[in-house]
Amino acid sequence: MSHLHITDGVLHWGLILLGFLLTFAIIGYVVLSTKKEELFNNVAKLGVMSALTLIVMSIPLGPLPFHINLSILTALILGPKLGFISVFLVNLILGVFGHGGVTVVGVNTLIMGTEIIIGYGVFSLLLNKRVNWNVSLAIAIAIMILASSALMVTVVTLGGIPPEIAIHTHDQEAIARYSNFNNTDFAVFVLGIVSIGAIIEVVIGSIVVNYFRKIRPDYLLKGGN
């Protein structure tokens, strides 16, 4: 639910403009504040993590309108700065190939970028306070999913987007049911879905990150050793 699968022409132009302005401002900051050597040395990782994100996002979770992002893995391998660029590339590719509109690339980058930044920040903070590795990881994943989903709900509400469009499903009966939702119904529905999705993301994310910690701890920027 931390991604808007909507076509062009649905999102209000003001939110489209704001989304792109903030996204490009953050990317500009990342490029200017990152050493050229660091950018060059992480190009391969940037490509691999972007491709991995695209793959896991394409895996359906049955009837649940939620997909795995593995944003925590991206954050811990690339860091919050390059991780943000990675999610921009992911959303740009999705938009170009019709998985959501091109006009929502900016907003979707901010929504997914929230996961990267908050996930990395919370995990780092908890580790610095000597909280158990797996507990820190689980809390960071849960918080980042809740934060990005809250931002998505805010965008849907402010943009006046119909819930049946914002909720990614091809079930016609479900679409008809969602069309009766008001903003409160939509928020409650998302909270329920996200609660389930967060548990799935915590389990899968923890397994994958711990696997990397076991075989290539040097890949992780935080807590690899």
mmCIF file of C-alpha atoms in Angstrom:
data_model
loop_
_atom_site.group_PDB
_atom_site.id
_atom_site.type_symbol
_atom_site.label_atom_id
_atom_site.label_comp_id
_atom_site.label_asym_id
_atom_site.label_seq_id
_atom_site.Cartn_x
_atom_site.Cartn_y
_atom_site.Cartn_z
ATOM 1 C CA MET A 1 0.000 0.000 0.000
ATOM 2 C CA SER A 2 3.030 2.294 0.036
ATOM 3 C CA HIS A 3 2.767 3.002 -3.664
ATOM 4 C CA LEU A 4 0.103 4.697 -5.781
ATOM 5 C CA HIS A 5 -0.883 2.562 -8.785
ATOM 6 C CA ILE A 6 -2.877 5.279 -10.535
ATOM 7 C CA THR A 7 -2.879 6.431 -14.142
ATOM 8 C CA ASP A 8 -1.984 9.874 -15.425
ATOM 9 C CA GLY A 9 -4.706 12.491 -15.087
ATOM 10 C CA VAL A 10 -5.933 11.352 -11.668
ATOM 11 C CA LEU A 11 -3.540 13.105 -9.292
ATOM 12 C CA HIS A 12 -4.040 16.874 -8.798
ATOM 13 C CA TRP A 13 -1.494 18.930 -10.740
ATOM 14 C CA GLY A 14 -0.423 20.733 -7.551
ATOM 15 C CA LEU A 15 0.599 17.444 -5.927
ATOM 16 C CA ILE A 16 2.287 16.339 -9.143
ATOM 17 C CA LEU A 17 4.374 19.515 -9.220
ATOM 18 C CA LEU A 18 5.169 19.378 -5.503
ATOM 19 C CA GLY A 19 6.158 15.722 -5.781
ATOM 20 C CA PHE A 20 8.622 16.349 -8.601
ATOM 21 C CA LEU A 21 10.042 19.516 -7.035
ATOM 22 C CA LEU A 22 10.768 17.803 -3.714
ATOM 23 C CA THR A 23 12.091 14.668 -5.412
ATOM 24 C CA PHE A 24 14.496 16.559 -7.665
ATOM 25 C CA ALA A 25 15.547 18.806 -4.788
ATOM 26 C CA ILE A 26 16.482 15.745 -2.710
ATOM 27 C CA ILE A 27 18.274 14.105 -5.656
ATOM 28 C CA GLY A 28 20.167 17.334 -6.279
ATOM 29 C CA TYR A 29 21.214 17.431 -2.629
ATOM 30 C CA VAL A 30 22.334 13.799 -2.784
ATOM 31 C CA VAL A 31 24.438 14.345 -5.900
ATOM 32 C CA LEU A 32 26.053 17.546 -4.581
ATOM 33 C CA SER A 33 26.728 16.180 -1.094
ATOM 34 C CA THR A 34 28.103 12.804 -2.161
ATOM 35 C CA LYS A 35 31.686 12.359 -3.280
ATOM 36 C CA LYS A 36 32.134 11.387 -6.931
ATOM 37 C CA GLU A 37 34.163 8.347 -5.899
ATOM 38 C CA GLU A 38 31.321 7.118 -3.706
ATOM 39 C CA LEU A 39 28.789 7.600 -6.486
ATOM 40 C CA PHE A 40 31.012 5.813 -9.014
ATOM 41 C CA ASN A 41 31.846 2.926 -6.670
ATOM 42 C CA ASN A 42 28.167 2.273 -5.909
ATOM 43 C CA VAL A 43 26.764 2.352 -9.442
ATOM 44 C CA ALA A 44 26.693 -1.450 -9.648
ATOM 45 C CA LYS A 45 24.995 -1.806 -6.251
ATOM 46 C CA LEU A 46 22.526 0.912 -7.217
ATOM 47 C CA GLY A 47 21.542 -1.015 -10.343
ATOM 48 C CA VAL A 48 21.299 -4.358 -8.558
ATOM 49 C CA MET A 49 19.178 -3.025 -5.700
ATOM 50 C CA SER A 50 16.861 -1.187 -8.103
ATOM 51 C CA ALA A 51 16.400 -4.384 -10.130
ATOM 52 C CA LEU A 52 15.800 -6.420 -6.964
ATOM 53 C CA THR A 53 13.159 -3.947 -5.809
ATOM 54 C CA LEU A 54 11.363 -4.188 -9.151
ATOM 55 C CA ILE A 55 11.390 -7.978 -8.912
ATOM 56 C CA VAL A 56 10.019 -8.252 -5.373
ATOM 57 C CA MET A 57 7.385 -5.581 -6.054
ATOM 58 C CA SER A 58 6.064 -7.728 -8.904
ATOM 59 C CA ILE A 59 5.423 -10.718 -6.627
ATOM 60 C CA PRO A 60 1.695 -10.893 -5.757
ATOM 61 C CA LEU A 61 0.606 -11.672 -2.209
ATOM 62 C CA GLY A 62 -2.629 -13.377 -3.148
ATOM 63 C CA PRO A 63 -5.724 -11.210 -2.594
ATOM 64 C CA LEU A 64 -3.799 -8.814 -0.330
ATOM 65 C CA PRO A 65 -3.357 -5.401 -2.080
ATOM 66 C CA PHE A 66 0.168 -5.085 -0.736
ATOM 67 C CA HIS A 67 3.606 -5.857 -2.130
ATOM 68 C CA ILE A 68 7.020 -6.388 -0.593
ATOM 69 C CA ASN A 69 9.578 -3.611 -1.200
ATOM 70 C CA LEU A 70 12.622 -4.766 0.800
ATOM 71 C CA SER A 71 13.313 -1.075 1.349
ATOM 72 C CA ILE A 72 15.238 -1.870 4.523
ATOM 73 C CA LEU A 73 17.752 -3.929 2.532
ATOM 74 C CA THR A 74 18.176 -1.095 0.040
ATOM 75 C CA ALA A 75 18.652 1.350 2.905
ATOM 76 C CA LEU A 76 21.256 -0.782 4.667
ATOM 77 C CA ILE A 77 23.255 -1.498 1.502
ATOM 78 C CA LEU A 78 23.074 1.895 -0.219
ATOM 79 C CA GLY A 79 22.324 4.218 2.675
ATOM 80 C CA PRO A 80 19.508 6.789 2.738
ATOM 81 C CA LYS A 81 20.992 9.032 0.026
ATOM 82 C CA LEU A 82 21.699 6.534 -2.725
ATOM 83 C CA GLY A 83 18.697 4.516 -1.556
ATOM 84 C CA PHE A 84 16.493 7.479 -2.451
ATOM 85 C CA ILE A 85 17.979 7.584 -5.947
ATOM 86 C CA SER A 86 17.303 3.856 -6.246
ATOM 87 C CA VAL A 87 13.588 4.234 -5.494
ATOM 88 C CA PHE A 88 13.414 7.122 -7.973
ATOM 89 C CA LEU A 89 14.816 4.840 -10.682
ATOM 90 C CA VAL A 90 12.378 2.103 -9.681
ATOM 91 C CA ASN A 91 9.366 4.405 -9.888
ATOM 92 C CA LEU A 92 10.574 5.952 -13.138
ATOM 93 C CA ILE A 93 10.829 2.508 -14.736
ATOM 94 C CA LEU A 94 7.403 1.522 -13.377
ATOM 95 C CA GLY A 95 5.893 4.736 -14.729
ATOM 96 C CA VAL A 96 7.478 4.359 -18.173
ATOM 97 C CA PHE A 97 6.181 0.804 -18.484
ATOM 98 C CA GLY A 98 2.659 1.753 -17.416
ATOM 99 C CA HIS A 99 2.627 0.439 -13.863
ATOM 100 C CA GLY A 100 1.115 3.672 -12.622
ATOM 101 C CA GLY A 101 1.380 6.989 -14.414
ATOM 102 C CA VAL A 102 4.527 8.958 -15.151
ATOM 103 C CA THR A 103 2.990 11.981 -13.417
ATOM 104 C CA VAL A 104 2.965 10.158 -10.060
ATOM 105 C CA VAL A 105 6.668 9.224 -10.195
ATOM 106 C CA GLY A 106 7.605 12.183 -7.984
ATOM 107 C CA VAL A 107 4.988 11.457 -5.320
ATOM 108 C CA ASN A 108 5.701 7.718 -5.345
ATOM 109 C CA THR A 109 9.425 8.386 -4.989
ATOM 110 C CA LEU A 110 8.724 10.482 -1.898
ATOM 111 C CA ILE A 111 6.456 7.793 -0.448
ATOM 112 C CA MET A 112 8.960 4.974 -0.977
ATOM 113 C CA GLY A 113 11.859 7.280 -0.143
ATOM 114 C CA THR A 114 10.247 7.793 3.246
ATOM 115 C CA GLU A 115 10.720 4.079 3.888
ATOM 116 C CA ILE A 116 14.408 4.285 3.000
ATOM 117 C CA ILE A 117 15.151 7.338 5.144
ATOM 118 C CA ILE A 118 13.056 6.381 8.175
ATOM 119 C CA GLY A 119 14.054 2.721 8.058
ATOM 120 C CA TYR A 120 17.759 3.564 8.006
ATOM 121 C CA GLY A 121 17.388 6.249 10.658
ATOM 122 C CA VAL A 122 15.346 4.188 13.113
ATOM 123 C CA PHE A 123 17.555 1.122 12.705
ATOM 124 C CA SER A 124 20.712 3.186 13.237
ATOM 125 C CA LEU A 125 19.239 4.907 16.288
ATOM 126 C CA LEU A 126 18.200 1.647 17.939
ATOM 127 C CA LEU A 127 21.549 -0.001 17.244
ATOM 128 C CA ASN A 128 23.358 2.973 18.747
ATOM 129 C CA LYS A 129 21.258 2.488 21.871
ATOM 130 C CA ARG A 130 22.405 -1.148 21.913
ATOM 131 C CA VAL A 131 18.991 -2.601 21.167
ATOM 132 C CA ASN A 132 19.119 -6.203 19.900
ATOM 133 C CA TRP A 133 19.889 -6.469 16.172
ATOM 134 C CA ASN A 134 16.733 -8.364 15.176
ATOM 135 C CA VAL A 135 14.502 -6.263 17.400
ATOM 136 C CA SER A 136 15.969 -3.088 15.905
ATOM 137 C CA LEU A 137 15.429 -4.452 12.410
ATOM 138 C CA ALA A 138 11.815 -5.465 13.058
ATOM 139 C CA ILE A 139 10.927 -2.126 14.649
ATOM 140 C CA ALA A 140 12.588 -0.173 11.834
ATOM 141 C CA ILE A 141 10.703 -2.129 9.159
ATOM 142 C CA ALA A 142 7.354 -1.762 10.925
ATOM 143 C CA ILE A 143 7.777 1.983 11.468
ATOM 144 C CA MET A 144 8.923 2.685 7.921
ATOM 145 C CA ILE A 145 5.931 0.798 6.455
ATOM 146 C CA LEU A 146 3.490 2.666 8.698
ATOM 147 C CA ALA A 147 5.110 6.014 7.876
ATOM 148 C CA SER A 148 5.050 5.543 4.106
ATOM 149 C CA SER A 149 1.473 4.244 4.212
ATOM 150 C CA ALA A 150 0.398 7.253 6.283
ATOM 151 C CA LEU A 151 1.974 9.513 3.652
ATOM 152 C CA MET A 152 0.159 7.624 0.907
ATOM 153 C CA VAL A 153 -3.192 8.037 2.700
ATOM 154 C CA THR A 154 -2.450 11.756 3.096
ATOM 155 C CA VAL A 155 -1.788 12.107 -0.638
ATOM 156 C CA VAL A 156 -4.987 10.226 -1.518
ATOM 157 C CA THR A 157 -7.012 12.388 0.865
ATOM 158 C CA LEU A 158 -5.522 15.717 -0.202
ATOM 159 C CA GLY A 159 -5.681 14.774 -3.877
ATOM 160 C CA GLY A 160 -9.294 13.660 -3.715
ATOM 161 C CA ILE A 161 -8.373 10.321 -5.284
ATOM 162 C CA PRO A 162 -11.246 7.784 -5.205
ATOM 163 C CA PRO A 163 -10.370 4.847 -2.898
ATOM 164 C CA GLU A 164 -11.266 2.261 -5.559
ATOM 165 C CA ILE A 165 -8.493 3.749 -7.727
ATOM 166 C CA ALA A 166 -5.937 4.090 -4.953
ATOM 167 C CA ILE A 167 -6.416 0.496 -3.750
ATOM 168 C CA HIS A 168 -4.560 -1.701 -6.217
ATOM 169 C CA THR A 169 -6.842 -4.585 -7.138
ATOM 170 C CA HIS A 170 -8.397 -6.127 -10.261
ATOM 171 C CA ASP A 171 -11.329 -7.657 -8.349
ATOM 172 C CA GLN A 172 -14.410 -5.939 -9.778
ATOM 173 C CA GLU A 173 -16.543 -6.772 -6.752
ATOM 174 C CA ALA A 174 -13.909 -5.267 -4.461
ATOM 175 C CA ILE A 175 -13.678 -2.161 -6.648
ATOM 176 C CA ALA A 176 -17.449 -1.676 -6.393
ATOM 177 C CA ARG A 177 -17.248 -2.102 -2.610
ATOM 178 C CA TYR A 178 -14.355 0.352 -2.264
ATOM 179 C CA SER A 179 -16.277 2.975 -4.262
ATOM 180 C CA ASN A 180 -18.515 3.452 -1.217
ATOM 181 C CA PHE A 181 -15.572 4.289 1.037
ATOM 182 C CA ASN A 182 -15.126 7.760 2.473
ATOM 183 C CA ASN A 183 -11.746 9.061 3.677
ATOM 184 C CA THR A 184 -12.188 7.538 7.135
ATOM 185 C CA ASP A 185 -13.182 4.150 5.718
ATOM 186 C CA PHE A 186 -10.167 4.258 3.419
ATOM 187 C CA ALA A 187 -7.767 5.124 6.254
ATOM 188 C CA VAL A 188 -9.127 2.318 8.453
ATOM 189 C CA PHE A 189 -8.940 -0.147 5.562
ATOM 190 C CA VAL A 190 -5.338 0.809 4.797
ATOM 191 C CA LEU A 191 -4.405 0.486 8.472
ATOM 192 C CA GLY A 192 -5.736 -3.072 8.500
ATOM 193 C CA ILE A 193 -3.969 -4.045 5.272
ATOM 194 C CA VAL A 194 -0.742 -2.358 6.336
ATOM 195 C CA SER A 195 -0.792 -4.129 9.692
ATOM 196 C CA ILE A 196 -0.838 -7.472 7.905
ATOM 197 C CA GLY A 197 1.619 -6.294 5.256
ATOM 198 C CA ALA A 198 4.029 -4.935 7.855
ATOM 199 C CA ILE A 199 4.183 -8.348 9.534
ATOM 200 C CA ILE A 200 4.973 -9.984 6.186
ATOM 201 C CA GLU A 201 7.596 -7.336 5.393
ATOM 202 C CA VAL A 202 9.172 -7.739 8.852
ATOM 203 C CA VAL A 203 9.453 -11.517 8.416
ATOM 204 C CA ILE A 204 10.759 -11.490 4.844
ATOM 205 C CA GLY A 205 12.904 -8.396 5.316
ATOM 206 C CA SER A 206 14.512 -9.816 8.442
ATOM 207 C CA ILE A 207 15.283 -13.118 6.719
ATOM 208 C CA VAL A 208 16.860 -11.438 3.690
ATOM 209 C CA VAL A 209 18.867 -8.867 5.669
ATOM 210 C CA ASN A 210 20.141 -11.514 8.079
ATOM 211 C CA TYR A 211 21.141 -13.660 5.110
ATOM 212 C CA PHE A 212 23.246 -10.792 3.788
ATOM 213 C CA ARG A 213 24.615 -10.250 7.276
ATOM 214 C CA LYS A 214 25.728 -13.865 7.321
ATOM 215 C CA ILE A 215 27.300 -14.172 3.859
ATOM 216 C CA ARG A 216 28.377 -10.588 3.083
ATOM 217 C CA PRO A 217 28.359 -8.444 6.232
ATOM 218 C CA ASP A 218 30.640 -5.939 4.475
ATOM 219 C CA TYR A 219 27.708 -5.020 2.193
ATOM 220 C CA LEU A 220 25.700 -3.625 5.118
ATOM 221 C CA LEU A 221 26.447 -0.056 6.160
ATOM 222 C CA LYS A 222 25.004 -0.568 9.640
ATOM 223 C CA GLY A 223 25.522 -3.493 11.976
ATOM 224 C CA GLY A 224 27.094 -5.776 9.431
ATOM 225 C CA ASN A 225 29.708 -7.096 11.828
#
